[in-house]
XYZ file of C-alpha atoms in Angstrom:
305
model
C -34.575 83.780 -46.366
C -34.073 85.954 -49.457
C -31.764 88.952 -49.771
C -32.729 90.848 -52.934
C -30.407 92.410 -55.461
C -30.516 96.216 -55.201
C -29.039 98.545 -57.810
C -28.233 102.237 -58.106
C -26.650 104.281 -60.875
C -23.174 103.298 -59.661
C -23.583 100.357 -57.307
C -24.945 96.863 -56.943
C -25.904 95.545 -53.515
C -26.233 91.751 -53.502
C -26.443 89.082 -50.848
C -23.229 88.185 -49.027
C -21.791 84.821 -50.115
C -18.975 82.634 -48.703
C -16.858 83.401 -51.775
C -16.878 87.083 -50.771
C -14.861 86.433 -47.607
C -11.434 87.438 -48.902
C -12.860 90.513 -50.624
C -14.361 91.604 -47.289
C -10.995 91.003 -45.604
C -9.507 93.464 -48.129
C -12.271 96.020 -47.428
C -11.372 95.977 -43.726
C -7.598 95.801 -44.243
C -7.351 99.529 -43.494
C -7.753 99.875 -39.685
C -9.813 103.047 -40.248
C -12.693 100.931 -41.610
C -13.344 99.303 -38.241
C -11.862 101.808 -35.794
C -15.293 102.520 -34.264
C -16.093 98.806 -33.774
C -15.419 96.676 -30.725
C -13.423 94.204 -32.864
C -10.398 95.058 -34.969
C -11.490 93.724 -38.352
C -8.192 94.690 -39.924
C -7.053 91.436 -38.330
C -7.886 88.818 -41.017
C -8.862 86.166 -38.480
C -11.359 88.421 -36.708
C -12.695 89.619 -40.046
C -13.250 86.083 -41.352
C -15.051 85.166 -38.124
C -17.277 88.240 -38.537
C -18.133 87.199 -42.104
C -19.020 83.697 -40.890
C -21.428 85.144 -38.332
C -23.069 87.274 -41.012
C -23.381 84.274 -43.343
C -25.164 82.365 -40.550
C -27.934 85.017 -40.364
C -31.477 83.586 -40.718
C -33.721 86.589 -40.103
C -36.841 87.773 -41.920
C -37.031 87.693 -45.706
C -35.734 90.850 -47.326
C -33.281 91.568 -44.514
C -29.709 90.426 -44.053
C -26.232 91.307 -45.261
C -25.187 92.749 -48.621
C -21.846 93.273 -50.301
C -21.502 96.594 -52.099
C -20.052 96.289 -55.603
C -18.880 98.899 -58.072
C -18.059 97.690 -61.585
C -18.019 94.109 -60.274
C -15.527 94.871 -57.475
C -16.518 94.481 -53.817
C -15.948 97.831 -52.115
C -18.121 97.582 -49.024
C -20.482 95.714 -46.754
C -23.956 96.689 -45.495
C -26.756 95.217 -43.432
C -30.413 95.697 -42.601
C -31.533 93.359 -39.796
C -33.183 93.158 -36.380
C -30.888 94.896 -33.938
C -28.899 92.856 -31.426
C -28.558 95.988 -29.265
C -32.033 97.564 -29.299
C -34.979 95.680 -27.827
C -38.314 95.119 -29.527
C -37.181 93.621 -32.863
C -36.205 97.069 -34.144
C -34.509 96.940 -37.543
C -31.027 98.439 -37.699
C -29.010 99.609 -40.699
C -25.218 99.503 -41.002
C -22.639 100.103 -43.731
C -18.873 99.951 -44.263
C -16.944 101.264 -47.254
C -13.327 100.718 -48.253
C -11.650 104.092 -47.484
C -10.047 103.958 -50.937
C -13.520 104.663 -52.363
C -14.452 107.390 -49.902
C -15.332 110.983 -50.692
C -17.590 110.089 -53.647
C -20.942 109.736 -51.907
C -20.967 105.957 -52.350
C -21.710 105.151 -48.709
C -24.654 107.549 -48.799
C -25.866 105.975 -52.058
C -25.692 102.443 -50.631
C -27.373 103.369 -47.333
C -30.129 105.317 -49.118
C -30.840 102.275 -51.288
C -31.206 100.033 -48.241
C -33.416 102.608 -46.556
C -35.681 102.827 -49.605
C -35.879 99.016 -49.702
C -36.835 98.972 -46.009
C -39.726 101.385 -46.451
C -41.026 100.517 -49.915
C -40.441 96.760 -50.246
C -40.581 95.693 -46.598
C -43.031 98.338 -45.371
C -41.098 98.874 -42.137
C -42.459 101.560 -39.792
C -38.963 102.736 -38.835
C -35.272 102.012 -39.372
C -32.710 102.553 -36.630
C -29.008 103.370 -36.689
C -26.399 103.185 -33.940
C -23.457 105.473 -34.653
C -20.389 105.835 -32.465
C -20.186 109.212 -30.715
C -16.814 109.908 -32.363
C -17.836 108.866 -35.875
C -18.567 112.352 -37.163
C -18.698 111.367 -40.846
C -21.288 108.643 -40.247
C -23.392 110.910 -38.044
C -23.466 113.462 -40.864
C -24.372 110.725 -43.359
C -27.412 109.463 -41.444
C -28.648 113.004 -40.890
C -28.459 113.575 -44.666
C -30.674 110.508 -45.035
C -33.291 111.957 -42.682
C -32.425 110.161 -39.438
C -33.262 111.911 -36.166
C -31.072 111.623 -33.072
C -33.233 110.367 -30.205
C -30.625 109.735 -27.527
C -27.460 107.895 -26.664
C -26.167 104.931 -24.730
C -23.557 102.232 -24.408
C -23.822 99.918 -27.420
C -21.340 97.598 -29.076
C -18.948 98.251 -26.173
C -18.822 101.999 -26.737
C -20.815 105.244 -26.580
C -23.265 105.467 -29.492
C -25.948 107.843 -30.690
C -29.340 106.249 -31.344
C -31.026 107.551 -34.502
C -34.270 106.698 -36.255
C -35.660 107.265 -39.765
C -39.376 107.174 -40.547
C -41.023 106.734 -43.957
C -42.003 109.876 -45.817
C -45.416 110.514 -47.374
C -43.981 110.810 -50.894
C -45.636 108.305 -53.224
C -47.811 106.759 -50.524
C -51.567 106.598 -51.012
C -53.610 109.621 -49.928
C -57.126 108.225 -50.275
C -59.287 105.822 -52.286
C -62.804 106.836 -53.298
C -65.496 104.277 -54.126
C -68.724 105.404 -55.793
C -71.618 103.323 -54.506
C -75.294 103.068 -55.559
C -76.602 103.106 -51.975
C -74.720 105.011 -49.280
C -76.613 103.456 -46.356
C -75.864 99.919 -47.560
C -72.216 100.765 -48.144
C -71.888 102.342 -44.729
C -73.351 99.250 -43.067
C -70.858 96.879 -44.704
C -67.720 99.011 -45.072
C -68.249 100.998 -41.879
C -68.620 97.918 -39.704
C -65.637 96.106 -41.223
C -63.248 99.054 -41.203
C -64.153 99.905 -37.613
C -63.437 96.310 -36.602
C -59.993 96.692 -38.188
C -59.197 99.859 -36.239
C -60.227 102.564 -38.729
C -62.047 105.653 -37.455
C -64.692 107.762 -39.148
C -62.904 110.674 -40.784
C -65.342 112.912 -42.630
C -69.068 112.879 -43.312
C -71.065 114.836 -45.860
C -74.487 114.575 -47.434
C -73.513 112.076 -50.128
C -70.479 110.368 -48.588
C -68.533 109.178 -45.566
C -64.879 108.237 -45.052
C -62.787 106.233 -42.583
C -59.110 106.768 -41.828
C -56.231 104.605 -40.649
C -52.807 106.209 -40.562
C -52.155 108.771 -43.271
C -54.666 107.466 -45.832
C -58.436 107.192 -45.867
C -61.210 105.400 -47.744
C -64.299 107.231 -49.043
C -67.639 105.729 -50.060
C -69.821 108.195 -51.942
C -73.237 108.095 -53.583
C -72.437 110.758 -56.131
C -75.182 112.465 -58.143
C -72.883 112.010 -61.139
C -73.148 108.195 -61.063
C -73.827 106.744 -64.515
C -74.808 103.239 -63.344
C -76.354 101.351 -60.449
C -74.106 98.270 -60.182
C -70.435 97.475 -59.629
C -68.892 94.590 -61.559
C -65.620 93.489 -59.969
C -64.852 91.402 -63.081
C -65.058 94.395 -65.416
C -62.070 96.708 -66.036
C -61.456 98.787 -62.948
C -61.379 97.912 -59.276
C -61.432 94.186 -58.553
C -61.019 94.218 -54.768
C -59.397 95.847 -51.749
C -57.051 93.736 -49.588
C -56.504 94.606 -45.932
C -54.246 93.200 -43.221
C -56.566 91.617 -40.661
C -54.381 90.135 -37.920
C -53.950 86.512 -36.977
C -55.596 83.642 -38.888
C -57.961 83.229 -35.932
C -58.956 86.893 -36.170
C -59.615 86.534 -39.911
C -61.866 83.568 -39.191
C -63.779 85.571 -36.571
C -64.277 88.524 -38.913
C -65.364 86.284 -41.784
C -68.079 84.758 -39.589
C -69.270 88.062 -38.099
C -69.335 89.785 -41.506
C -72.351 87.728 -42.573
C -74.547 89.828 -40.259
C -73.255 93.101 -41.717
C -73.980 92.892 -45.413
C -71.170 90.603 -46.563
C -71.253 87.135 -48.110
C -68.306 84.747 -48.574
C -66.608 84.235 -51.922
C -64.769 81.020 -52.864
C -66.078 79.343 -49.679
C -65.146 75.881 -50.971
C -61.459 76.891 -50.927
C -61.432 78.861 -47.672
C -59.075 79.848 -46.126
C -56.403 79.080 -48.754
C -58.021 80.474 -51.907
C -54.867 82.457 -52.620
C -52.565 79.459 -52.164
C -51.493 76.964 -49.489
C -49.411 79.552 -47.589
C -51.964 82.386 -47.857
C -54.704 82.539 -45.216
C -57.417 85.000 -46.246
C -61.156 85.588 -46.364
C -62.758 86.939 -49.532
C -66.040 88.777 -48.974
C -68.521 90.526 -51.267
C -71.177 93.028 -50.182
C -74.653 93.548 -51.632
C -73.336 96.023 -54.221
C -70.658 93.686 -55.561
C -67.599 95.206 -53.869
C -65.004 92.656 -52.789
C -62.730 92.772 -49.753
C -59.864 90.380 -49.011
C -58.925 90.004 -45.329
C -55.326 88.814 -45.183
C -53.891 87.002 -42.163
C -50.420 87.647 -40.824
C -47.798 85.084 -41.795
C -45.484 83.673 -39.115
C -41.941 84.968 -39.519
C -38.534 84.794 -37.877
C -37.778 88.032 -36.047
C -34.353 87.363 -34.595
C -31.052 86.346 -36.189
C -30.331 82.640 -35.837
């Protein structure tokens, strides 16, 4: 399990280590820091036990527990991990800041950094927050970050609001357009494969067709402005498209079926680990030289411990 270093203009968020224990005890020394928690972490014994539980976390890569540093001094603690309170492996965010450093926007800065990591590096579809009904400051903070209140309930031995944040469209891909020498051939190969992967036809015009999945879409077009008749994936430009394709068994099924729909295998002598011993994928090329990589899901731990 890896917990990456994250930095902002004023802060460093790094993985929690055993040597941070006494610094965390100092963060929680003020009873206000944990007054909305079930445990009183101003008690050093309870705080050390809480740190030990956090250090024992073995969840998915990229998630876990971070200390928040400013100028090399530990001033807070944060986490991004599968929730122990919400079902369905939903990922929950949490943060604590030494009250001596409050009023400067540092908690917002740390939480925003974790949220950005969740959406950009981990590609999570949503991040959840549980905030005590009486914690007005934290409820304002998560709303500033774009969280939406979706209900309430009894969590962590007290009444909490349940809030969720979703990724924004900013910076995400809008569409990819491939110019092809033969639209009918391209539609046979790309259309079949994308449909098998859950894409739906999006738009059709005289010289092109597109398929959409989520917010983005892929266009194949036989443009009258084409200056050539072949695509060379080894020349500067597009080498290949890589798509998530489900389980290793599903990748194998698609790789076999693709042969009847205008695709041929690449690197067959190294299948299915062309990309490395831990990477299960099929590499396919169609009649016009376009390459697709079908990537299998990797097994992962989804619960702490």
